[in-house]
Coordinates of C-alpha atoms and ligand atoms in Angstrom, one line a residue:
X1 CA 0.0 0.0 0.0
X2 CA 2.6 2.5 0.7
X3 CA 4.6 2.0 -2.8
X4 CA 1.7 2.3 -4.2
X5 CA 0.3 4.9 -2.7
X6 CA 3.4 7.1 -2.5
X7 CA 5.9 6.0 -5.1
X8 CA 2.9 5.0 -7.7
X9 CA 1.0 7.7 -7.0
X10 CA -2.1 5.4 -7.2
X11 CA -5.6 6.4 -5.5
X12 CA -6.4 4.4 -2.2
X13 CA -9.6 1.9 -3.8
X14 CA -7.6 1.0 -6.7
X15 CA -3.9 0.4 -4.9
X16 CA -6.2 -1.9 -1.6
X17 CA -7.7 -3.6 -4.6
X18 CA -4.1 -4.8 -6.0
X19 CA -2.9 -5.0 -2.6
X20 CA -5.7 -7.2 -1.1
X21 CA -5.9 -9.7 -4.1
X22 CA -2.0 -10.0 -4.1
X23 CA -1.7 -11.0 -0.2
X24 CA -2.3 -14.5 1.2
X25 CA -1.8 -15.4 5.1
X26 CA -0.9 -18.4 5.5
X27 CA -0.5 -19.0 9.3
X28 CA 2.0 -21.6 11.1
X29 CA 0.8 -21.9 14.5
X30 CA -1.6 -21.1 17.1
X31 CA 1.1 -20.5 19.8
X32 CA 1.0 -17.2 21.2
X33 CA 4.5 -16.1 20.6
X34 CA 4.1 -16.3 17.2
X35 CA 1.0 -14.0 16.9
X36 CA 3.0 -10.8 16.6
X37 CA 2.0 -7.6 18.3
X38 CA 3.7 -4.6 18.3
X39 CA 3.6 -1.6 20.2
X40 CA 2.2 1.3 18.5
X41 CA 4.8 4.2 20.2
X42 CA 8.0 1.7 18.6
X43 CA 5.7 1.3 15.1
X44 CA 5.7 5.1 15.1
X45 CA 8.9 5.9 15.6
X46 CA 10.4 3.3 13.5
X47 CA 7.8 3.2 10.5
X48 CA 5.3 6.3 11.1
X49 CA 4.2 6.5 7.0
X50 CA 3.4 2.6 7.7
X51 CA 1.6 3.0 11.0
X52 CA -0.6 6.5 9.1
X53 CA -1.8 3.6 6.8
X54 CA -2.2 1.3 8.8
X55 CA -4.6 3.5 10.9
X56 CA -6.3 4.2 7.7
X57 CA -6.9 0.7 6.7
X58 CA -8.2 0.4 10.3
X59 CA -10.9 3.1 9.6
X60 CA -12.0 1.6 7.1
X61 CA -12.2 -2.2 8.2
X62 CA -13.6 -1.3 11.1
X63 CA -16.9 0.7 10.0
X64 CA -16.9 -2.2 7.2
X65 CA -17.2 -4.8 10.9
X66 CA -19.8 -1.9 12.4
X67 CA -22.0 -2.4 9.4
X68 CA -21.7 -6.0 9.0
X69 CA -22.2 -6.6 12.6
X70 CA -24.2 -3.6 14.0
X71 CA -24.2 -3.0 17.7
X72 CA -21.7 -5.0 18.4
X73 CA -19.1 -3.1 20.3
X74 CA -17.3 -6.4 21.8
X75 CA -16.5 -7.8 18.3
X76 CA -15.1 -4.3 16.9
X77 CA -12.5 -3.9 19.7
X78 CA -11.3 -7.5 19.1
X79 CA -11.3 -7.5 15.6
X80 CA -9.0 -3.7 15.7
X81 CA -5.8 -3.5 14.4
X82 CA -4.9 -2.0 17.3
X83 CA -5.5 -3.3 20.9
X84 CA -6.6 -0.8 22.5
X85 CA -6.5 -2.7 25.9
X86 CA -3.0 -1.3 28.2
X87 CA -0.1 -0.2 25.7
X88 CA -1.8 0.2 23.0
X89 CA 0.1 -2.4 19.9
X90 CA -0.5 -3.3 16.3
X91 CA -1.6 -7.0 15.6
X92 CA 0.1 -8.2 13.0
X93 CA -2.3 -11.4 12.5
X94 CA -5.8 -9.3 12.2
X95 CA -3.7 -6.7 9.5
X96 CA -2.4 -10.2 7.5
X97 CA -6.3 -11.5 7.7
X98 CA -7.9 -8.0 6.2
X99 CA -4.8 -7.4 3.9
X100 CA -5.4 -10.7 2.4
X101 CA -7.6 -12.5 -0.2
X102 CA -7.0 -15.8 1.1
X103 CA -5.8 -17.2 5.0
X104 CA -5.6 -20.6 5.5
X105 CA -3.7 -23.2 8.3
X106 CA -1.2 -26.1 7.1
X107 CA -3.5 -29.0 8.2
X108 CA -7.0 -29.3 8.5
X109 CA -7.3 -29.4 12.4
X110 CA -5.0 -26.5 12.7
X111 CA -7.2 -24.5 9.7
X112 CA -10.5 -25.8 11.5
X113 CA -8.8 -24.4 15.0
X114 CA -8.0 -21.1 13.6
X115 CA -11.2 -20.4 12.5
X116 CA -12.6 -21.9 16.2
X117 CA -10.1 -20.0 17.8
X118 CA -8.0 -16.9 17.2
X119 CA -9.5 -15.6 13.7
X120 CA -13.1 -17.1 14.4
X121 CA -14.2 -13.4 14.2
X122 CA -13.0 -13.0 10.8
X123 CA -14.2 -16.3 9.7
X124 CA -17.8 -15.4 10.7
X125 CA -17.6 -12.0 8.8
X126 CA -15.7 -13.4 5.9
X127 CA -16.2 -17.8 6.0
X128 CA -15.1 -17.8 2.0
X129 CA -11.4 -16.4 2.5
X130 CA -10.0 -19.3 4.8
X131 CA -9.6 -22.4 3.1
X132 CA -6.9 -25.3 4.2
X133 CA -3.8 -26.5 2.4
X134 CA -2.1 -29.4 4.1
X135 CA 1.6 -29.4 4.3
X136 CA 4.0 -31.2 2.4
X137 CA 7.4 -32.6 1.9
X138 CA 9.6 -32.9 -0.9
X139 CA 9.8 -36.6 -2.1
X140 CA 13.2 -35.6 -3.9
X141 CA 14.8 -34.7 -0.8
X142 CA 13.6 -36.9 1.6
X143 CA 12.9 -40.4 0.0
X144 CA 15.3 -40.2 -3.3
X145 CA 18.2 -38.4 -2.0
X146 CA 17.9 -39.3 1.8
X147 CA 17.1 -42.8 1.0
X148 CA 18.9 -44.5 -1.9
X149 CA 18.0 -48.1 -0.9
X150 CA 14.6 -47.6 -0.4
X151 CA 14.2 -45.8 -3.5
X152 CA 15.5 -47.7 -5.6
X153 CA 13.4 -51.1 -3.8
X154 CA 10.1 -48.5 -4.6
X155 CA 11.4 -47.8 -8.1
X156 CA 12.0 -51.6 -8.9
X157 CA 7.9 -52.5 -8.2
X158 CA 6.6 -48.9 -9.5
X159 CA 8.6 -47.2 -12.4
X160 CA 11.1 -44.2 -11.9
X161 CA 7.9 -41.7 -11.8
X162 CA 7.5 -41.7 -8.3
X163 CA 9.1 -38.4 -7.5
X164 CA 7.1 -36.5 -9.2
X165 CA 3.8 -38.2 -8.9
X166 CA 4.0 -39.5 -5.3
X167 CA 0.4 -41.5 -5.6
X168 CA 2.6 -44.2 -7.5
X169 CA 3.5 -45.4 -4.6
X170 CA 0.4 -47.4 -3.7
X171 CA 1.8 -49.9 -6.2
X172 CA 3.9 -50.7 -3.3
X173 CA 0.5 -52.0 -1.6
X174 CA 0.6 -55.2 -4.1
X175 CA 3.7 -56.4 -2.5
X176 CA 3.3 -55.8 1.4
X177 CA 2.3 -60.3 1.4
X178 CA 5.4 -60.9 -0.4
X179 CA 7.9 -62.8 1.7
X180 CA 11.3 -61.8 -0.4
X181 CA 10.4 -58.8 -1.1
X182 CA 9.1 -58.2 2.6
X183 CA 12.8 -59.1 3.6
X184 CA 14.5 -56.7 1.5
X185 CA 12.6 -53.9 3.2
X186 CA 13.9 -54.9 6.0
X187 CA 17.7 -55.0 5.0
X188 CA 17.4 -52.0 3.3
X189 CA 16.3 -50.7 7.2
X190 CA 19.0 -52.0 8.3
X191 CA 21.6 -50.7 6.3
X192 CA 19.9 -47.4 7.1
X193 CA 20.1 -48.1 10.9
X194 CA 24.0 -49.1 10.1
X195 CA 24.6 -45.9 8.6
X196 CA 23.1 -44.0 11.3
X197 CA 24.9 -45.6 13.9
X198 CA 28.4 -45.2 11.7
X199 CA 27.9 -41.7 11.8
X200 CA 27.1 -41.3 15.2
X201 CA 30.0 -43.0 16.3
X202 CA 32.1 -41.3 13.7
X203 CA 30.8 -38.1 14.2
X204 CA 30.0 -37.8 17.9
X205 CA 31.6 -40.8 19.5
X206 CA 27.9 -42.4 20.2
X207 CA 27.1 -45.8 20.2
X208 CA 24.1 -47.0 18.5
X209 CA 23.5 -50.8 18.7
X210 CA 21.4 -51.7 14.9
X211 CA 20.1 -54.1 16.2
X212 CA 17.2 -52.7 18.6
X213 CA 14.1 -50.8 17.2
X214 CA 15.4 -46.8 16.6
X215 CA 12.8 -45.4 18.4
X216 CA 13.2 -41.6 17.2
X217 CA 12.0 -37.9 18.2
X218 CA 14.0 -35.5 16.3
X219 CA 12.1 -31.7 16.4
X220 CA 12.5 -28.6 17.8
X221 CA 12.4 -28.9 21.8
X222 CA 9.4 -27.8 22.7
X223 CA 7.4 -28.0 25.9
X224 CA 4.1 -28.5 23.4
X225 CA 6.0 -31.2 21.5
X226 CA 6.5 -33.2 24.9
X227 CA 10.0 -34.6 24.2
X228 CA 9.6 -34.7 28.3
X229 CA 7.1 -37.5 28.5
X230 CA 8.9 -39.6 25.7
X231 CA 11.7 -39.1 28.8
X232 CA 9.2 -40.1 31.5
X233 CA 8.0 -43.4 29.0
X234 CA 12.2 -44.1 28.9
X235 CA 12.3 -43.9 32.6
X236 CA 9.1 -45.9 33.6
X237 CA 10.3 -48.7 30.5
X238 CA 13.7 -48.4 32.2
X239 CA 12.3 -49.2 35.7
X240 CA 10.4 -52.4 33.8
X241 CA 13.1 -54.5 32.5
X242 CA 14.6 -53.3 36.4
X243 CA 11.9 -55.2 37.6
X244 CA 12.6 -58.2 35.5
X245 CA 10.1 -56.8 32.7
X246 CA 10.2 -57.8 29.1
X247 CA 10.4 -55.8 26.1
X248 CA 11.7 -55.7 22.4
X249 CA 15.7 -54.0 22.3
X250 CA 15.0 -50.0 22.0
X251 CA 17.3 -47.3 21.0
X252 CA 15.4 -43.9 22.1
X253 CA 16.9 -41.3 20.1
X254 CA 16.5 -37.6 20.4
X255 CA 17.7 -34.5 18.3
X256 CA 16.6 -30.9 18.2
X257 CA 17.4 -27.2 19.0
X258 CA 16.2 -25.4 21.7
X259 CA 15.4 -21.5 21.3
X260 CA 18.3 -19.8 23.2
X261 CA 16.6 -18.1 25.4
X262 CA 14.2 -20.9 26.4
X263 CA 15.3 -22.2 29.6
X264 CA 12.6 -25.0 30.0
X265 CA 13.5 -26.4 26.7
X266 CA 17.1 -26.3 27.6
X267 CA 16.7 -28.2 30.5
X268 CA 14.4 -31.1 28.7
X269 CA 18.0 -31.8 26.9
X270 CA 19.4 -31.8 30.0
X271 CA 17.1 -34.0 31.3
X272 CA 17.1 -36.3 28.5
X273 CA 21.2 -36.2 29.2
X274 CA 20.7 -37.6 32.9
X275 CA 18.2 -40.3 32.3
X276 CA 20.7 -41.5 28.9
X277 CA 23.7 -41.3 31.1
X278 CA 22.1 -43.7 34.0
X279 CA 20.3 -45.6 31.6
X280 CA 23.3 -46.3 29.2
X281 CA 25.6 -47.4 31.9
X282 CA 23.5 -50.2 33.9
X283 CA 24.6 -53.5 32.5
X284 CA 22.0 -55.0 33.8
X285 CA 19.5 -53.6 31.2
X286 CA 22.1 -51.5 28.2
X287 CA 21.7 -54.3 25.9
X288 CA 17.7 -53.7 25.8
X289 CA 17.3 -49.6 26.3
X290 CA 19.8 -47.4 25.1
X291 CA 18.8 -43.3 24.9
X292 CA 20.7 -41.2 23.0
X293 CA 21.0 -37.5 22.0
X294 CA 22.2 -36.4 18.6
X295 CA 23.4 -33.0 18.2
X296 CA 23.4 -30.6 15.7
X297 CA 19.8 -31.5 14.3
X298 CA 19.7 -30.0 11.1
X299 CA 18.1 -31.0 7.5
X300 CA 21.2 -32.5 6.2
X301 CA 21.7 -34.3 9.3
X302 CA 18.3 -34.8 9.8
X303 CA 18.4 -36.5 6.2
X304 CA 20.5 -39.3 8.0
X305 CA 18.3 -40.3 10.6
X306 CA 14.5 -40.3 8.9
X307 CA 15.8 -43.3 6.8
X308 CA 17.4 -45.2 9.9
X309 CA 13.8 -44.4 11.5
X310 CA 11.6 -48.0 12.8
X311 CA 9.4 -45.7 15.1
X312 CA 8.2 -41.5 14.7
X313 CA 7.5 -40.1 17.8
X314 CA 4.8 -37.4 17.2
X315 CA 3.3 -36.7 20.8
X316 CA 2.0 -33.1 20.7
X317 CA -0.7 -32.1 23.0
X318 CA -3.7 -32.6 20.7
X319 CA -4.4 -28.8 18.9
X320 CA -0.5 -27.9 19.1
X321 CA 0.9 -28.8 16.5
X322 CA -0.3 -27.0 13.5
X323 CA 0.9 -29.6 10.9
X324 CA 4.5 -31.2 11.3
X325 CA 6.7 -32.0 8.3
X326 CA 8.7 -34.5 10.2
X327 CA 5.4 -36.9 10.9
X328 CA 5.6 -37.1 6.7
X329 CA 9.1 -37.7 6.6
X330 CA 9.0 -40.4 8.9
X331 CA 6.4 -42.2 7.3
X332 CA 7.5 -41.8 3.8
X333 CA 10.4 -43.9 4.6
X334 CA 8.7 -46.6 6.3
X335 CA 9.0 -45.9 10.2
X336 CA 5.2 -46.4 11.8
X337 CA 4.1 -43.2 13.9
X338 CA 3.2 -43.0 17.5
X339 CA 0.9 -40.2 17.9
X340 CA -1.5 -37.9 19.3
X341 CA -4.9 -36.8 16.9
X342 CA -2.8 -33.6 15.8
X343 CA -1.5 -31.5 13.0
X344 CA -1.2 -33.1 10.0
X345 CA -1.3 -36.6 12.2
X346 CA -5.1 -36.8 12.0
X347 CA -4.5 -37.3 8.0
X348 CA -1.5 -39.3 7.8
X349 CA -3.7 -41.8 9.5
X350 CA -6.7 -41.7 7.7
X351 CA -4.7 -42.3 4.6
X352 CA -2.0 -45.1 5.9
X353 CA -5.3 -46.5 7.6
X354 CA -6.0 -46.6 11.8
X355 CA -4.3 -50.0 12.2
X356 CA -1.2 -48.8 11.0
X357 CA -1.1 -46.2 13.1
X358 CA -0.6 -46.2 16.8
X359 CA -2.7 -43.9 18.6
X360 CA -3.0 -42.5 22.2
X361 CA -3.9 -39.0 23.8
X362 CA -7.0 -37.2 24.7
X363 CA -8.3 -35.4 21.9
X364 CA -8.6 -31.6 21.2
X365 CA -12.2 -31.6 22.2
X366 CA -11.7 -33.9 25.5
X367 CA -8.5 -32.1 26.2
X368 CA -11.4 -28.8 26.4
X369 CA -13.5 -30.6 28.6
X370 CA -10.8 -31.6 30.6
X371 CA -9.9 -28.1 31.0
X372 CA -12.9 -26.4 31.9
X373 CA -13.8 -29.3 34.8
X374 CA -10.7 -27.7 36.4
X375 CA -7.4 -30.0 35.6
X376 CA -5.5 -31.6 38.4
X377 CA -2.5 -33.3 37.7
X378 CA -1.4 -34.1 41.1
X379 CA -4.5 -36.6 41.7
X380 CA -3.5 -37.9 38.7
X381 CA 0.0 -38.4 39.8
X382 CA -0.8 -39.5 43.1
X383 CA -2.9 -42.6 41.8
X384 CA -1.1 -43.6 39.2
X385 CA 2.4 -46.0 40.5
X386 CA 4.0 -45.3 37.1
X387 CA 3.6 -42.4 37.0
X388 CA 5.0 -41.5 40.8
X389 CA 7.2 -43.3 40.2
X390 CA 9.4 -42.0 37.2
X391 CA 8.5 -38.5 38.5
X392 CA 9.9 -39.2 41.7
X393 CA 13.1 -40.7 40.5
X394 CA 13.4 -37.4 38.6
X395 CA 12.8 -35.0 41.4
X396 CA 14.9 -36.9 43.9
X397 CA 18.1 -36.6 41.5
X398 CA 18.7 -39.8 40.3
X399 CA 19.5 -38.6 37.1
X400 CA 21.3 -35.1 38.3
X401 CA 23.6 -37.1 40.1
X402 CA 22.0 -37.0 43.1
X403 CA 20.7 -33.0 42.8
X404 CA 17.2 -33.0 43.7
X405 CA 17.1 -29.1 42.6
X406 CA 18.2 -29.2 38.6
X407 CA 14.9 -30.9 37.2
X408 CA 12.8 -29.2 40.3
X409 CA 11.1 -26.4 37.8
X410 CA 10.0 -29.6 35.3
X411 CA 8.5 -31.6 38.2
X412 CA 6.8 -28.0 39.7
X413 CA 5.6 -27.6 36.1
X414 CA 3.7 -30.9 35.6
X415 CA 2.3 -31.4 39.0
X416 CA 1.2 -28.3 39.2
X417 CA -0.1 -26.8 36.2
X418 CA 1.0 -29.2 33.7
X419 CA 0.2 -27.3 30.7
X420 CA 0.6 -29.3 28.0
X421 CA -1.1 -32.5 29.7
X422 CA 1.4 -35.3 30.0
X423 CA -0.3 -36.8 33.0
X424 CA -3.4 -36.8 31.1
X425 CA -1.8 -38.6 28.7
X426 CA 0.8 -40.7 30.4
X427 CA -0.7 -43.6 31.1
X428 CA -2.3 -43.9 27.0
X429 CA 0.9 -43.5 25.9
X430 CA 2.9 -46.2 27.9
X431 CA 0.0 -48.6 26.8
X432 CA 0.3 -47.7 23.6
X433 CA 4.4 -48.1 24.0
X434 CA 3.3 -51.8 25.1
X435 CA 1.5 -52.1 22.1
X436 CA 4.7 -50.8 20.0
X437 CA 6.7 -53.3 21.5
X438 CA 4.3 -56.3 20.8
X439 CA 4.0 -55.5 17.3
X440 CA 7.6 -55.1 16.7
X441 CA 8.1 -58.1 17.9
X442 CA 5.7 -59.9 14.8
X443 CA 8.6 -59.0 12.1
X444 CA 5.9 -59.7 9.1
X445 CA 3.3 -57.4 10.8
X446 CA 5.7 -55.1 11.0
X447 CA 7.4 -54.7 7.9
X448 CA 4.0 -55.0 6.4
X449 CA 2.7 -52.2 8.4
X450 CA 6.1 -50.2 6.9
X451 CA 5.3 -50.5 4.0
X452 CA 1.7 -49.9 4.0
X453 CA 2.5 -46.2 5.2
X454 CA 5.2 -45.3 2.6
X455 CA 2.3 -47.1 -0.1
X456 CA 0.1 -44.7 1.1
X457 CA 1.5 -41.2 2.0
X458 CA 1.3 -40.1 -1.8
X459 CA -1.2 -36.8 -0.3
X460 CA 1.9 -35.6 1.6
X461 CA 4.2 -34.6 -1.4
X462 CA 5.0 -30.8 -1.5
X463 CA 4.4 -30.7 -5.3
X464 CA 0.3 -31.8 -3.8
X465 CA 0.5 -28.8 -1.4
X466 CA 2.0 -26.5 -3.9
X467 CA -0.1 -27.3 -6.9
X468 CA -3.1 -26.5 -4.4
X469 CA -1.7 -23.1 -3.5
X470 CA -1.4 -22.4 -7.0
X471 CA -4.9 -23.4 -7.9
X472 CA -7.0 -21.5 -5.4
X473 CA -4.6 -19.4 -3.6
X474 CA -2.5 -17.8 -6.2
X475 CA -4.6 -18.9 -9.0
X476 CA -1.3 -19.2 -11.3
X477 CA -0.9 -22.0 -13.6
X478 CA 2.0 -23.8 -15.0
X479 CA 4.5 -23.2 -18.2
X480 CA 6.4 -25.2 -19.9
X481 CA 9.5 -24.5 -19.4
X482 CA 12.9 -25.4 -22.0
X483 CA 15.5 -27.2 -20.3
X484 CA 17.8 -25.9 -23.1
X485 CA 16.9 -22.3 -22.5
X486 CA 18.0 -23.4 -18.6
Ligands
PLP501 C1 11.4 -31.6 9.0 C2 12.3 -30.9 10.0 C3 11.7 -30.3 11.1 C4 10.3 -30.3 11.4 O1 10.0 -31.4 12.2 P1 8.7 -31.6 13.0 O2 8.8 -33.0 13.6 O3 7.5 -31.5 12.0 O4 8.6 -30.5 14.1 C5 12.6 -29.7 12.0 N1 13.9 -29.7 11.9 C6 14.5 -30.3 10.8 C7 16.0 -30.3 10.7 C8 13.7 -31.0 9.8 O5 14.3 -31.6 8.8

């Protein structure tokens, strides 16, 4: 609006038109750090020609609200540009909503959320701009280049056109019953899982034993993405085969960055660094749980360890995660997901189909419920034995080397608060754990669930997701294009 305006010396109606039918917002998350607001004094003094416009575009919105919801004083203040309520700021959400032609969420949960949630007023005064467009991954990247083995297995049964037309894959679905087949899937796991633990040893001095189910969470650390109860499943599993317990050989591995300035996320590494170094040195049990932290989580590391993948942690608090890219990832080269009804979850299920899937969690709608009967974690705690258990292990310091005080503020969180529900959901997920380890156990069910979920994640290819942006949001459509003039 402001080139526009000043340098193109265009009249307000026609330069909003060109402005407003250029602009899409897509939004990434829900969290409330990410909704921007600014405060208006800064915004003046750093950009004062953007605020002047930005107070006109206000005007204007705002008697277009009056007169499409008349008498409704509530609804104008929260649909304002400016919150008016303390220090008065610009929100940088509502001006991407009226600037735009098009908003729309990354999976359809999270687009059904925002339009529940923090845009529902726009959505009731405008329900034909917000659409969904599910993320997507690239099959390039993360299948052909991250995964030559695999690829060239899927490229053997359906033709070399997979990467560009990712629904090929369901010709995989004709050879899940296929013993030979069946068992090169397998090896070609295996090699992966030998790679990954080459590397790790190579690169970091960590031992990986191939040989036990990779049981992996590699993200962002996040308290919403609950690395912190895949810790508190490592610890009760640990304090199982203690007790004599059985279980299939696991490797848990973690990876991920923490914001710098994010102490609780900081200490969740730390965390996961005490419980790995108690766990990894009893000989009693290190030949059946390992835990192990890989550093420097980045895509071309990252590109390692999808591969070399059996099981995809995905345990966001249901309504968290907008979408996930990493739950496609996964799946695409065969690992089976653990996971909560989230982000882009909900679909990868309904394609892969439920019983390939292992699900656990309260859902976005109990989790509500949950919430407005007043949530106590502490009764929870208190009658579950797991639960107290691997909690009270933490807080007493046998993983800080005897400090009670360095995982205190985790254990205050969760038995207090507990924000993000992990003793809501702590006793689902170890059952479903169980269930994990049963199944592994049944190689043919397993490798036959594998490849069912590669067969069928065709939807989650980025050239899906970006053909649908082009055809309703950007409403562009493709050229040929001369590889000689390249
Ligand atoms: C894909 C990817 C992510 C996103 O992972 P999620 O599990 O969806 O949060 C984060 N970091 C790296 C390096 C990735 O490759």
């Amino acid at each position: 609006m402001r080139l526009l305006v000043d340098d193109h010396g265009m009249n307000w109606e026609p330069a909003w038109n060109i402005t407003t039918r250029t602009m899409g917002y897509t939004n990434h998350t829900l969290l409330p750090e990410a909704l921007e607001t600014w405060p208006l004094p800064l915004f003046r003094r750093l950009l004062p020609r953007h605020l002047e416009i930005i107070l006109e575009i206000n005007r204007r919105f705002l008697a277009a609200v009056q007169e499409h919801f008349p008498k409704d004083q509530d609804r104008v203040q929260r649909m304002s540009l400016i919150d008016e309520r303390g220090e008065k700021r610009v929100r940088m959400a509502n001006l991407a909503c009226v600037g735009s032609h098009a908003v729309n969420g990354v999976a359809q949960i999270h687009s059904d959320l925002l339009k529940q949630t923090v845009l529902r007023d726009f959505a009731e005064m405008e329900p034909d701009k917000f659409t969904n467009v599910t993320n997507g991954v690239s099959p390039r990247r993360f299948l052909l280049l991250a995964n030559p083995g695999l690829a060239a297995l899927i490229t053997e049964v359906v033709g070399d056109k997979w990467p560009e037309d990712l629904n090929r894959l369901r010709e995989l679905e004709t050879k899940c019953d296929d013993a030979d087949f069946c068992e090169r899937w397998r090896q070609v796991k295996r090699a992966n899982k030998r790679a990954l633990a080459a590397y790790a040893q190579h690169a970091h001095g960590i031992e990986l034993l191939p040989d036990t189910m990779f049981d992996v969470q590699v993200k962002r650390i996040h308290e919403y993405k609950r690395q912190h109860l895949n810790v508190l499943h490592a610890v009760a599993l640990y304090r199982h085969l203690k007790r004599g317990g059985d279980a299939p050989a696991r490797t848990i591995i973690f990876g991920g960055k923490a914001a710098p300035g994010y102490r609780t996320a900081k200490l969740i590494i730390k965390l996961i660094h005490g419980v790995a170094e108690v766990v990894n040195a009893d000989r009693e049990t290190n030949d059946r749980l390992r835990i192990a932290f890989l550093p420097d989580l980045n895509v071309k590391n990252a590109q390692r360890i999808y591969p070399a993948a059996d099981l995809s942690e995905q345990i966001s608090t249901a309504g968290m995660e907008a979408s996930g890219t990493g739950n496609m990832k996964f799946a695409m080269n065969g690992a089976l997901t653990i996971g909560t009804l989230d982000g882009a979850n909900v679909e990868i299920r309904e394609e892969v189909g439920a019983e390939n899937f292992f699900l656990f969690g309260l859902t976005v709608a109990e989790i509500q419920q949950r919430l407005a009967q007043g949530y106590r974690p502490w009764d929870i705690y208190q009658q579950n034995p797991e639960l107290r258990e691997a909690l009270g292990l933490i807080a007493a310091g046998d993983f800080s080397r005897g400090d009670p005080s360095l995982f205190a503020p985790i254990v205050r969180s969760l038995l207090e608060k507990d924000p993000f529900l992990l003793c809501a959901d702590f006793q689902s997920y170890l059952d479903c754990q169980a269930r994990v380890g049963q199944v592994y156990r049944k190689k043919k069910e397993w490798t036959r669930m594998s490849m069912l979920n590669t067969a069928r994640i065709g939807k989650f290819s980025s050239d899906r997701a970006i053909r649908e942006y082009c055809e309703h949001i950007w409403k562009v459509s493709p050229v040929k294009v001369s590889l000689r003039q390249l």
